Short mmCIF file of C-alpha atoms in Angstrom, two decimals:
data_model
loop_
_atom_site.label_atom_id
_atom_site.label_comp_id
_atom_site.label_asym_id
_atom_site.label_seq_id
_atom_site.Cartn_x
_atom_site.Cartn_y
_atom_site.Cartn_z
CA MET A 7 -8.40 14.66 17.45
CA GLY A 8 -7.41 17.07 19.31
CA LYS A 9 -4.39 19.41 18.99
CA VAL A 10 -1.72 16.82 21.53
CA ASP A 11 -2.47 14.22 19.43
CA ARG A 12 -2.52 16.59 16.62
CA ALA A 13 1.10 17.63 17.22
CA VAL A 14 3.04 13.90 17.82
CA LYS A 15 1.67 13.88 14.26
CA CYS A 16 2.94 16.87 12.38
CA PHE A 17 5.69 15.39 14.21
CA CYS A 18 5.71 12.05 13.02
CA SER A 19 5.23 13.43 9.50
CA GLY A 20 7.99 15.24 9.09
CA ALA A 21 8.20 18.09 10.91
CA ALA A 22 10.71 19.12 13.14
CA CYS A 23 10.06 18.91 17.00
CA SER A 24 9.78 23.18 17.20
CA GLN A 25 7.52 22.84 13.80
CA ALA A 26 5.05 20.69 14.93
CA ILE A 27 4.76 22.80 17.79
CA ALA A 28 4.40 26.59 17.24
CA ALA A 29 1.99 24.94 13.43
CA THR A 30 0.21 23.36 15.59
CA TYR A 31 -0.76 26.68 18.17
CA ALA A 32 0.30 29.88 17.02
CA PRO A 33 -2.74 29.17 14.10
CA ASP A 34 -4.42 30.35 17.63
CA PHE A 35 -2.87 33.40 18.12
CA GLY A 36 -2.99 34.96 14.27
CA LEU A 37 0.08 33.36 12.57
CA ALA A 38 -0.51 31.08 10.14
CA ARG A 39 0.82 27.57 9.85
CA GLU A 40 3.29 28.14 6.91
CA GLN A 41 4.77 31.28 8.42
CA SER A 42 4.69 29.06 12.10
CA MET A 43 7.01 26.18 10.11
CA LYS A 44 9.58 28.93 8.17
CA LEU A 45 9.55 30.15 11.74
CA ALA A 46 10.49 27.14 14.17
CA SER A 47 12.71 25.30 11.28
CA GLY A 48 15.93 26.03 12.35
CA PHE A 49 15.32 25.28 16.04
CA ALA A 50 14.89 21.67 15.86
CA GLY A 51 17.27 19.22 17.95
CA GLY A 52 18.31 21.91 20.59
CA MET A 53 19.11 25.02 17.11
CA ARG A 54 20.77 21.88 15.51
CA LEU A 55 23.43 22.09 18.16
CA GLY A 56 22.05 19.76 21.22
CA GLU A 57 21.11 22.66 23.70
CA THR A 58 17.20 23.48 24.45
CA CYS A 59 15.09 21.19 23.13
CA GLY A 60 12.91 22.04 20.05
CA ALA A 61 9.48 20.92 21.38
CA VAL A 62 10.75 23.76 23.67
CA THR A 63 11.57 26.45 21.84
CA GLY A 64 8.38 26.23 20.04
CA ALA A 65 6.43 26.47 22.86
CA PHE A 66 8.47 29.24 23.49
CA MET A 67 7.38 30.59 20.93
CA VAL A 68 3.57 30.19 21.40
CA LEU A 69 4.11 31.39 24.69
CA GLY A 70 5.29 34.87 23.32
CA LEU A 71 2.32 34.87 20.83
CA LYS A 72 0.04 34.15 24.19
CA PHE A 73 1.89 36.62 26.42
CA ALA A 74 3.65 39.19 25.18
CA GLY A 75 1.66 43.04 25.32
CA ALA A 76 1.29 44.92 23.23
CA ASP A 77 4.40 46.88 24.55
CA CYS A 78 6.61 43.61 24.40
CA GLU A 79 9.42 45.19 23.34
CA THR A 80 10.05 47.08 26.78
CA ARG A 81 11.00 44.61 29.62
CA ASP A 82 6.84 45.36 31.17
CA GLY A 83 5.62 44.01 28.16
CA ARG A 84 7.22 40.77 27.89
CA ASP A 85 7.00 40.05 32.21
CA ALA A 86 4.27 37.76 31.48
CA VAL A 87 6.63 35.69 28.71
CA TYR A 88 9.04 35.48 30.82
CA ALA A 89 6.72 34.00 33.62
CA ALA A 90 5.32 31.85 31.43
CA VAL A 91 8.32 30.72 29.91
CA ALA A 92 9.79 29.54 33.44
CA ASP A 93 6.62 28.10 34.35
CA PHE A 94 6.28 25.66 31.38
CA VAL A 95 10.51 25.01 32.06
CA ARG A 96 9.69 23.83 35.45
CA ARG A 97 6.51 21.44 34.27
CA PHE A 98 8.51 20.05 31.72
CA GLU A 99 11.40 19.40 34.13
CA GLN A 100 8.86 17.86 36.09
CA ARG A 101 8.54 15.44 33.46
CA ASN A 102 11.92 15.04 31.98
CA ARG A 103 14.24 15.82 33.84
CA VAL A 104 16.06 18.69 31.97
CA VAL A 105 15.77 21.03 28.72
CA ILE A 106 18.50 20.37 26.44
CA CYS A 107 18.38 18.18 23.47
CA ARG A 108 21.72 15.97 24.61
CA GLU A 109 20.41 15.24 27.38
CA LEU A 110 16.89 14.47 26.97
CA LEU A 111 18.52 11.69 23.96
CA GLY A 112 21.85 10.97 25.58
CA CYS A 113 23.49 11.91 22.75
CA ASP A 114 24.65 14.95 20.96
CA ILE A 115 23.26 15.16 17.48
CA SER A 116 24.89 18.09 16.38
CA THR A 117 28.39 15.59 16.02
CA PRO A 118 28.46 13.60 12.94
CA ASP A 119 29.16 10.14 16.02
CA GLY A 120 25.97 11.77 17.94
CA ALA A 121 23.74 12.25 15.03
CA ARG A 122 24.53 8.57 13.80
CA LYS A 123 23.21 7.24 17.07
CA ALA A 124 20.45 8.98 17.46
CA ASN A 125 19.42 7.82 14.21
CA CYS A 126 20.43 3.97 14.35
CA GLU A 127 19.10 3.52 17.56
CA GLY A 128 15.97 5.30 16.57
CA LEU A 129 15.97 8.18 19.42
CA PHE A 130 14.16 10.66 17.11
CA ARG A 131 11.24 8.34 16.71
CA THR A 132 10.82 6.92 20.36
CA ILE A 133 12.12 9.50 22.25
CA CYS A 134 10.94 12.77 20.37
CA PRO A 135 7.41 12.00 20.27
CA ASN A 136 7.09 11.58 24.27
CA LEU A 137 8.65 14.95 24.15
CA VAL A 138 6.50 17.15 21.44
CA LYS A 139 3.49 15.29 23.34
CA ASP A 140 4.66 16.44 26.55
CA ALA A 141 5.60 19.47 25.30
CA ALA A 142 1.51 19.78 23.48
CA GLU A 143 0.02 18.35 26.92
CA ILE A 144 2.09 21.85 29.30
CA LEU A 145 0.66 24.13 26.33
CA GLU A 146 -3.24 23.05 27.05
CA GLU A 147 -2.62 23.39 30.59
CA MET A 148 -1.26 27.02 29.99
CA LEU A 149 -3.45 27.86 27.29
#
């Protein structure tokens, strides 16, 4: 099973979207799976605010691990990460139009009504696996 399928399976088995991406790819860059699951745990559902999709923020973490220089505490050391993040966003938006969770789901899961709608309509089962898949496929191309 390839990494794309592993990421989707991880998500469908109960991990958050951000965790599924980070846990699948971060170990390749020296971050243990358990640590990557913890690190990414608060980013699902657009950081629980309906903002940037968790699959996208999980990918940003992986891109940081891959492209940040040893001097990443300086702007120059982050330039490659910034370029990779911009490229990732461009590719994700080509597939999905936006990177904002509430727009991708069609409801704001940070509100009780939005969370209820997402659960009742099964959006986490129908929409999110495809977003995790898209994020993983884009990472496969970029890494």
